[in-house]
PDB file of C-alpha atoms in Angstrom:
ATOM      1  CA  ASP A 937      -0.365  19.033   9.789  1.00 66.00           C
ATOM      2  CA  THR A 938      -1.751  15.639  10.722  1.00 64.00           C
ATOM      3  CA  ALA A 939       0.098  13.130   8.593  1.00 92.00           C
ATOM      4  CA  VAL A 940       2.563  10.338   8.211  1.00 96.00           C
ATOM      5  CA  SER A 941       5.944  11.904   7.608  1.00 96.00           C
ATOM      6  CA  GLN A 942       9.157  10.156   6.713  1.00 96.00           C
ATOM      7  CA  THR A 943      12.719  11.313   6.238  1.00 96.00           C
ATOM      8  CA  PRO A 944      14.748  11.519   4.188  1.00 96.00           C
ATOM      9  CA  LYS A 945      12.732  11.839   0.994  1.00 96.00           C
ATOM     10  CA  TYR A 946      15.733  10.977  -1.158  1.00 97.00           C
ATOM     11  CA  LEU A 947      18.761   8.915  -0.248  1.00 96.00           C
ATOM     12  CA  VAL A 948      21.664   8.137  -2.571  1.00 97.00           C
ATOM     13  CA  THR A 949      24.413   5.959  -1.192  1.00 97.00           C
ATOM     14  CA  GLN A 950      27.116   3.475  -2.084  1.00 97.00           C
ATOM     15  CA  MET A 951      26.837  -0.295  -1.875  1.00 97.00           C
ATOM     16  CA  GLY A 952      27.895  -1.638   1.480  1.00 97.00           C
ATOM     17  CA  ASN A 953      26.851   1.427   3.453  1.00 97.00           C
ATOM     18  CA  ASP A 954      24.333   1.453   6.313  1.00 97.00           C
ATOM     19  CA  LYS A 955      21.401   3.849   6.233  1.00 97.00           C
ATOM     20  CA  SER A 956      18.257   4.647   8.189  1.00 97.00           C
ATOM     21  CA  ILE A 957      14.834   5.987   7.291  1.00 98.00           C
ATOM     22  CA  LYS A 958      12.623   7.530   9.947  1.00 97.00           C
ATOM     23  CA  CYS A 959       8.856   7.674  10.126  1.00 97.00           C
ATOM     24  CA  GLU A 960       6.469   9.481  12.415  1.00 97.00           C
ATOM     25  CA  GLN A 961       2.682   9.650  12.506  1.00 96.00           C
ATOM     26  CA  ASN A 962       0.540  12.006  14.525  1.00 95.00           C
ATOM     27  CA  LEU A 963      -2.775  10.427  13.624  1.00 93.00           C
ATOM     28  CA  GLY A 964      -3.033   8.522  16.897  1.00 91.00           C
ATOM     29  CA  HIS A 965      -2.863   5.202  15.047  1.00 90.00           C
ATOM     30  CA  ASP A 966      -1.694   2.089  16.814  1.00 87.00           C
ATOM     31  CA  THR A 967      -0.239   0.190  13.888  1.00 89.00           C
ATOM     32  CA  MET A 968       2.594   1.177  11.574  1.00 92.00           C
ATOM     33  CA  TYR A 969       4.075  -0.478   8.505  1.00 93.00           C
ATOM     34  CA  TRP A 970       6.944  -0.431   6.089  1.00 95.00           C
ATOM     35  CA  TYR A 971       6.208  -1.154   2.438  1.00 95.00           C
ATOM     36  CA  LYS A 972       8.702  -1.451  -0.403  1.00 96.00           C
ATOM     37  CA  GLN A 973       7.794  -0.298  -3.919  1.00 96.00           C
ATOM     38  CA  ASP A 974      10.196  -1.450  -6.594  1.00 93.00           C
ATOM     39  CA  SER A 975      10.814  -0.022 -10.053  1.00 89.00           C
ATOM     40  CA  LYS A 976       7.837  -1.947 -11.453  1.00 88.00           C
ATOM     41  CA  LYS A 977       5.621  -0.292  -8.849  1.00 88.00           C
ATOM     42  CA  PHE A 978       4.970  -3.512  -6.908  1.00 92.00           C
ATOM     43  CA  LEU A 979       3.974  -2.639  -3.335  1.00 93.00           C
ATOM     44  CA  LYS A 980       5.081  -5.269  -0.847  1.00 92.00           C
ATOM     45  CA  ILE A 981       4.726  -5.270   2.904  1.00 91.00           C
ATOM     46  CA  MET A 982       7.926  -5.684   4.878  1.00 93.00           C
ATOM     47  CA  PHE A 983       7.053  -5.128   8.529  1.00 91.00           C
ATOM     48  CA  SER A 984       4.207  -4.113  10.769  1.00 89.00           C
ATOM     49  CA  TYR A 985       4.247  -2.945  14.370  1.00 89.00           C
ATOM     50  CA  ASN A 986       1.270  -2.694  16.690  1.00 85.00           C
ATOM     51  CA  ASN A 987       1.867  -0.628  19.809  1.00 81.00           C
ATOM     52  CA  LYS A 988       5.633  -1.054  19.459  1.00 83.00           C
ATOM     53  CA  GLU A 989       5.374  -4.808  19.021  1.00 84.00           C
ATOM     54  CA  LEU A 990       6.467  -6.518  15.804  1.00 87.00           C
ATOM     55  CA  ILE A 991       3.397  -8.181  14.328  1.00 82.00           C
ATOM     56  CA  ILE A 992       4.260  -8.831  10.705  1.00 81.00           C
ATOM     57  CA  ASN A 993       7.729  -9.741   9.502  1.00 82.00           C
ATOM     58  CA  GLU A 994       7.740 -10.821   5.903  1.00 83.00           C
ATOM     59  CA  THR A 995      10.596 -12.637   4.231  1.00 77.00           C
ATOM     60  CA  VAL A 996      12.993  -9.745   4.336  1.00 87.00           C
ATOM     61  CA  PRO A 997      16.796 -10.077   4.603  1.00 90.00           C
ATOM     62  CA  ASN A 998      17.974  -9.588   8.164  1.00 91.00           C
ATOM     63  CA  ARG A 999      19.999  -6.623   6.918  1.00 95.00           C
ATOM     64  CA  PHE A1000      16.715  -4.784   7.372  1.00 95.00           C
ATOM     65  CA  SER A1001      15.919  -4.007  10.992  1.00 94.00           C
ATOM     66  CA  PRO A1002      12.856  -2.018  12.024  1.00 94.00           C
ATOM     67  CA  LYS A1003      12.628  -0.261  15.355  1.00 94.00           C
ATOM     68  CA  SER A1004       9.616   1.276  17.023  1.00 93.00           C
ATOM     69  CA  PRO A1005      10.543   3.403  20.039  1.00 92.00           C
ATOM     70  CA  ASP A1006       6.885   4.284  20.584  1.00 92.00           C
ATOM     71  CA  LYS A1007       3.650   3.755  18.691  1.00 89.00           C
ATOM     72  CA  ALA A1008       4.049   7.043  16.807  1.00 95.00           C
ATOM     73  CA  HIS A1009       7.456   6.208  15.368  1.00 96.00           C
ATOM     74  CA  LEU A1010       8.780   3.420  13.200  1.00 96.00           C
ATOM     75  CA  ASN A1011      12.290   3.530  11.816  1.00 96.00           C
ATOM     76  CA  LEU A1012      13.997   1.287   9.297  1.00 97.00           C
ATOM     77  CA  HIS A1013      17.711   0.591   9.380  1.00 97.00           C
ATOM     78  CA  ILE A1014      19.398  -1.152   6.488  1.00 96.00           C
ATOM     79  CA  ASN A1015      22.882  -2.629   6.791  1.00 96.00           C
ATOM     80  CA  SER A1016      25.292  -3.464   3.987  1.00 97.00           C
ATOM     81  CA  LEU A1017      23.172  -1.940   1.250  1.00 97.00           C
ATOM     82  CA  GLU A1018      22.914  -3.804  -2.048  1.00 96.00           C
ATOM     83  CA  LEU A1019      21.944  -2.637  -5.526  1.00 96.00           C
ATOM     84  CA  GLY A1020      18.646  -4.536  -5.238  1.00 94.00           C
ATOM     85  CA  ASP A1021      17.648  -2.458  -2.235  1.00 96.00           C
ATOM     86  CA  SER A1022      17.043   0.494  -4.525  1.00 97.00           C
ATOM     87  CA  ALA A1023      13.341   1.260  -4.256  1.00 97.00           C
ATOM     88  CA  VAL A1024      10.845   3.643  -2.730  1.00 97.00           C
ATOM     89  CA  TYR A1025      10.134   2.761   0.885  1.00 98.00           C
ATOM     90  CA  PHE A1026       6.743   3.812   2.179  1.00 97.00           C
ATOM     91  CA  CYS A1027       5.838   4.085   5.812  1.00 97.00           C
ATOM     92  CA  ALA A1028       2.155   3.756   6.627  1.00 95.00           C
ATOM     93  CA  SER A1029      -0.122   3.698   9.626  1.00 93.00           C
ATOM     94  CA  SER A1030      -3.624   2.535  10.390  1.00 89.00           C
ATOM     95  CA  LEU A1031      -6.068   2.338  13.253  1.00 84.00           C
ATOM     96  CA  VAL A1032      -7.077  -1.276  13.710  1.00 72.00           C
ATOM     97  CA  SER A1033     -10.001  -1.790  16.025  1.00 63.00           C
ATOM     98  CA  GLY A1034     -10.567  -5.397  17.015  1.00 58.00           C
ATOM     99  CA  THR A1035     -10.646  -7.325  13.769  1.00 55.00           C
ATOM    100  CA  ASP A1036     -11.746  -4.317  11.732  1.00 60.00           C
ATOM    101  CA  THR A1037      -9.134  -3.362   9.175  1.00 61.00           C
ATOM    102  CA  GLY A1038      -8.445   0.336   8.951  1.00 76.00           C
ATOM    103  CA  GLU A1039      -7.430   2.519   6.050  1.00 86.00           C
ATOM    104  CA  LEU A1040      -3.708   2.731   5.418  1.00 90.00           C
ATOM    105  CA  PHE A1041      -2.301   6.250   5.478  1.00 94.00           C
ATOM    106  CA  PHE A1042       0.987   6.379   3.606  1.00 96.00           C
ATOM    107  CA  GLY A1043       3.899   8.703   4.025  1.00 97.00           C
ATOM    108  CA  GLU A1044       5.368  10.433   0.983  1.00 95.00           C
ATOM    109  CA  GLY A1045       7.962   7.727   0.475  1.00 96.00           C
ATOM    110  CA  SER A1046      11.740   7.629   0.695  1.00 97.00           C
ATOM    111  CA  ARG A1047      13.477   6.966  -2.602  1.00 97.00           C
ATOM    112  CA  LEU A1048      16.634   4.970  -1.923  1.00 97.00           C
ATOM    113  CA  THR A1049      19.222   4.679  -4.693  1.00 97.00           C
ATOM    114  CA  VAL A1050      22.167   2.371  -4.146  1.00 97.00           C
ATOM    115  CA  LEU A1051      25.114   2.935  -6.494  1.00 96.00           C
TER     116      LEU A1051
ATOM    117  CA  GLY B 862      -0.504 -16.568   1.944  1.00 77.00           C
ATOM    118  CA  GLU B 863      -2.767 -14.273  -0.022  1.00 84.00           C
ATOM    119  CA  ASN B 864      -2.094 -13.718  -3.719  1.00 91.00           C
ATOM    120  CA  VAL B 865      -3.777 -10.881  -5.603  1.00 96.00           C
ATOM    121  CA  GLU B 866      -3.735 -10.667  -9.376  1.00 97.00           C
ATOM    122  CA  GLN B 867      -4.705  -7.488 -11.196  1.00 97.00           C
ATOM    123  CA  HIS B 868      -5.553  -6.809 -14.836  1.00 97.00           C
ATOM    124  CA  PRO B 869      -4.888  -5.019 -17.058  1.00 97.00           C
ATOM    125  CA  SER B 870      -1.439  -3.662 -16.284  1.00 97.00           C
ATOM    126  CA  THR B 871      -2.068  -0.632 -18.492  1.00 97.00           C
ATOM    127  CA  LEU B 872      -5.314   0.902 -19.655  1.00 98.00           C
ATOM    128  CA  SER B 873      -5.842   3.832 -21.955  1.00 98.00           C
ATOM    129  CA  VAL B 874      -9.293   5.378 -22.322  1.00 98.00           C
ATOM    130  CA  GLN B 875     -10.644   8.543 -23.839  1.00 97.00           C
ATOM    131  CA  GLU B 876     -12.006  11.227 -21.589  1.00 97.00           C
ATOM    132  CA  GLY B 877     -15.617  10.510 -20.772  1.00 97.00           C
ATOM    133  CA  ASP B 878     -15.342   6.762 -21.311  1.00 97.00           C
ATOM    134  CA  SER B 879     -15.526   4.177 -18.532  1.00 98.00           C
ATOM    135  CA  ALA B 880     -12.587   2.224 -17.142  1.00 98.00           C
ATOM    136  CA  VAL B 881     -12.731  -1.179 -15.469  1.00 98.00           C
ATOM    137  CA  ILE B 882      -9.936  -2.820 -13.508  1.00 98.00           C
ATOM    138  CA  LYS B 883     -10.265  -6.388 -12.282  1.00 98.00           C
ATOM    139  CA  CYS B 884      -8.627  -8.286  -9.452  1.00 98.00           C
ATOM    140  CA  THR B 885      -8.735 -11.833  -8.150  1.00 98.00           C
ATOM    141  CA  TYR B 886      -7.620 -13.065  -4.763  1.00 96.00           C
ATOM    142  CA  SER B 887      -6.711 -16.503  -3.486  1.00 95.00           C
ATOM    143  CA  ASP B 888      -7.551 -16.581   0.237  1.00 90.00           C
ATOM    144  CA  SER B 889     -11.279 -17.063   0.708  1.00 90.00           C
ATOM    145  CA  ALA B 890     -10.914 -15.783   4.280  1.00 86.00           C
ATOM    146  CA  SER B 891      -9.957 -12.276   3.109  1.00 88.00           C
ATOM    147  CA  ASN B 892     -12.625  -9.836   4.185  1.00 86.00           C
ATOM    148  CA  TYR B 893     -11.519  -6.356   3.178  1.00 88.00           C
ATOM    149  CA  PHE B 894     -10.805  -5.058  -0.322  1.00 93.00           C
ATOM    150  CA  PRO B 895      -9.557  -1.487  -0.718  1.00 94.00           C
ATOM    151  CA  TRP B 896      -8.493   0.352  -3.844  1.00 97.00           C
ATOM    152  CA  TYR B 897      -5.626   2.820  -3.787  1.00 97.00           C
ATOM    153  CA  LYS B 898      -4.736   5.499  -6.315  1.00 98.00           C
ATOM    154  CA  GLN B 899      -1.141   6.597  -6.763  1.00 97.00           C
ATOM    155  CA  GLU B 900      -0.449   9.665  -8.849  1.00 96.00           C
ATOM    156  CA  LEU B 901       3.001  10.087 -10.344  1.00 94.00           C
ATOM    157  CA  GLY B 902       5.566  10.671  -7.625  1.00 92.00           C
ATOM    158  CA  LYS B 903       2.959  10.685  -4.890  1.00 94.00           C
ATOM    159  CA  ARG B 904       1.847   8.374  -2.123  1.00 96.00           C
ATOM    160  CA  PRO B 905      -0.899   5.761  -2.568  1.00 96.00           C
ATOM    161  CA  GLN B 906      -4.244   7.003  -1.258  1.00 96.00           C
ATOM    162  CA  LEU B 907      -7.425   5.120  -0.543  1.00 95.00           C
ATOM    163  CA  ILE B 908     -10.238   5.922  -2.971  1.00 97.00           C
ATOM    164  CA  ILE B 909     -12.831   3.289  -2.100  1.00 96.00           C
ATOM    165  CA  ASP B 910     -13.091   0.037  -0.197  1.00 93.00           C
ATOM    166  CA  ILE B 911     -15.532  -2.813   0.205  1.00 92.00           C
ATOM    167  CA  ARG B 912     -15.996  -5.432   2.876  1.00 87.00           C
ATOM    168  CA  SER B 913     -16.997  -9.022   2.345  1.00 82.00           C
ATOM    169  CA  ASN B 914     -20.529  -8.545   3.618  1.00 82.00           C
ATOM    170  CA  VAL B 915     -21.344  -6.183   0.740  1.00 82.00           C
ATOM    171  CA  GLY B 916     -21.555  -6.903  -2.992  1.00 90.00           C
ATOM    172  CA  GLU B 917     -21.300  -3.396  -4.376  1.00 94.00           C
ATOM    173  CA  LYS B 918     -20.388   0.087  -3.255  1.00 94.00           C
ATOM    174  CA  LYS B 919     -20.533   3.372  -5.108  1.00 96.00           C
ATOM    175  CA  ASP B 920     -19.046   6.791  -4.509  1.00 94.00           C
ATOM    176  CA  GLN B 921     -19.870   9.323  -7.222  1.00 96.00           C
ATOM    177  CA  ARG B 922     -18.038   8.190 -10.386  1.00 97.00           C
ATOM    178  CA  ILE B 923     -16.331   5.272  -8.684  1.00 98.00           C
ATOM    179  CA  ALA B 924     -17.860   1.896  -7.892  1.00 98.00           C
ATOM    180  CA  VAL B 925     -16.498  -1.396  -6.679  1.00 98.00           C
ATOM    181  CA  THR B 926     -18.096  -4.822  -6.989  1.00 97.00           C
ATOM    182  CA  LEU B 927     -17.204  -7.973  -5.111  1.00 96.00           C
ATOM    183  CA  ASN B 928     -17.965 -11.576  -6.009  1.00 95.00           C
ATOM    184  CA  LYS B 929     -16.947 -13.695  -3.023  1.00 93.00           C
ATOM    185  CA  THR B 930     -17.811 -16.977  -4.690  1.00 93.00           C
ATOM    186  CA  ALA B 931     -15.535 -16.305  -7.636  1.00 94.00           C
ATOM    187  CA  LYS B 932     -13.037 -14.416  -5.451  1.00 95.00           C
ATOM    188  CA  HIS B 933     -12.839 -11.412  -7.665  1.00 95.00           C
ATOM    189  CA  PHE B 934     -13.551  -7.727  -7.341  1.00 97.00           C
ATOM    190  CA  SER B 935     -13.535  -4.844  -9.776  1.00 98.00           C
ATOM    191  CA  LEU B 936     -13.160  -1.083  -9.871  1.00 98.00           C
ATOM    192  CA  HIS B 937     -15.364   0.885 -12.225  1.00 98.00           C
ATOM    193  CA  ILE B 938     -14.701   4.516 -13.066  1.00 98.00           C
ATOM    194  CA  THR B 939     -17.328   6.273 -15.168  1.00 97.00           C
ATOM    195  CA  GLU B 940     -17.012   9.538 -17.092  1.00 98.00           C
ATOM    196  CA  THR B 941     -13.243   9.449 -16.783  1.00 98.00           C
ATOM    197  CA  GLN B 942     -11.321  12.711 -16.554  1.00 97.00           C
ATOM    198  CA  PRO B 943      -7.632  13.499 -17.138  1.00 96.00           C
ATOM    199  CA  GLU B 944      -7.095  13.760 -13.370  1.00 96.00           C
ATOM    200  CA  ASP B 945      -8.079  10.091 -13.067  1.00 98.00           C
ATOM    201  CA  SER B 946      -4.762   9.237 -14.751  1.00 98.00           C
ATOM    202  CA  ALA B 947      -2.712   7.345 -12.166  1.00 98.00           C
ATOM    203  CA  VAL B 948      -1.686   3.879 -11.058  1.00 97.00           C
ATOM    204  CA  TYR B 949      -4.493   2.025  -9.305  1.00 98.00           C
ATOM    205  CA  PHE B 950      -3.866  -0.802  -6.857  1.00 97.00           C
ATOM    206  CA  CYS B 951      -6.343  -3.298  -5.580  1.00 97.00           C
ATOM    207  CA  ALA B 952      -5.641  -5.080  -2.314  1.00 95.00           C
ATOM    208  CA  ALA B 953      -7.036  -7.790  -0.109  1.00 92.00           C
ATOM    209  CA  SER B 954      -6.572  -8.364   3.563  1.00 86.00           C
ATOM    210  CA  LEU B 955      -7.568 -10.321   6.571  1.00 74.00           C
ATOM    211  CA  SER B 956      -7.055  -8.783   9.955  1.00 59.00           C
ATOM    212  CA  ASN B 957      -4.891 -11.118  11.979  1.00 55.00           C
ATOM    213  CA  GLN B 958      -4.874 -11.409  15.702  1.00 48.00           C
ATOM    214  CA  ILE B 959      -1.259 -12.283  16.321  1.00 48.00           C
ATOM    215  CA  ASN B 960       0.029 -12.566  19.846  1.00 45.00           C
ATOM    216  CA  THR B 961      -1.227  -9.442  21.552  1.00 42.00           C
ATOM    217  CA  GLY B 962      -1.552  -7.272  18.515  1.00 52.00           C
ATOM    218  CA  THR B 963      -3.758  -6.893  15.508  1.00 57.00           C
ATOM    219  CA  ALA B 964      -2.429  -5.904  12.136  1.00 61.00           C
ATOM    220  CA  SER B 965      -3.836  -5.431   8.709  1.00 66.00           C
ATOM    221  CA  LYS B 966      -1.767  -7.387   6.229  1.00 77.00           C
ATOM    222  CA  LEU B 967      -2.720  -5.843   2.935  1.00 85.00           C
ATOM    223  CA  THR B 968      -1.586  -7.769  -0.117  1.00 90.00           C
ATOM    224  CA  PHE B 969      -1.543  -5.483  -3.131  1.00 94.00           C
ATOM    225  CA  GLY B 970      -2.153  -6.290  -6.754  1.00 96.00           C
ATOM    226  CA  THR B 971       0.506  -5.397  -9.298  1.00 96.00           C
ATOM    227  CA  GLY B 972      -1.124  -2.115 -10.260  1.00 97.00           C
ATOM    228  CA  THR B 973      -2.881  -0.733 -13.335  1.00 98.00           C
ATOM    229  CA  ARG B 974      -1.576   2.362 -15.043  1.00 97.00           C
ATOM    230  CA  LEU B 975      -4.639   4.257 -16.257  1.00 98.00           C
ATOM    231  CA  GLN B 976      -4.155   6.938 -18.880  1.00 98.00           C
ATOM    232  CA  VAL B 977      -7.104   9.168 -19.721  1.00 97.00           C
ATOM    233  CA  THR B 978      -6.566  10.938 -23.016  1.00 95.00           C
ATOM    234  CA  LEU B 979      -8.322  14.063 -24.263  1.00 90.00           C
TER     235      LEU B 979
END
């Protein structure tokens, strides 16, 4: 299926642990994103990569480190997890042509629970 | 940076009635305004969008209006159905040419939980 897929879908872990979430898109898009959705449903951009290059880096603790090995993959590694990191993390991709903004295609989300 | 406000936070309508959700944005340079629908436990999905060179756009029961002068835009759903129940997000963005890349920095509103009752 053509889609944005992310794993794992659910992640329950203890405070202080390190965890990773992986994302892959086979839509041929050149830009990928990580969004965080908290318990109040606020959707906030964290990072964006365009052709493996970091383009957007919002005010996110440096415990969060994205990595894009190629333009179809964008992973998120989180060190020293804290209770406040509990959220749903959405990967997304878009095709941005020139200055024309493209539709965001979201993955199914990864629900992270930090105990 | 861009700030998007969205109202109301919850909206309950009877089936067949209309629903209106309103958003305001702060950056007059924003040029793209999409609306996303998120059903319970699902991913957000684009339902309609409008660009700054257009004042209104319609797609079946859904319409969006944009007032650039006032910096606000609205989503209108007519003849609501139970399957319209979801959280709706407005967003605003300006494509940025940064270094060698271009990215769409969508700033989302806080969401409106729409409940369509029978």
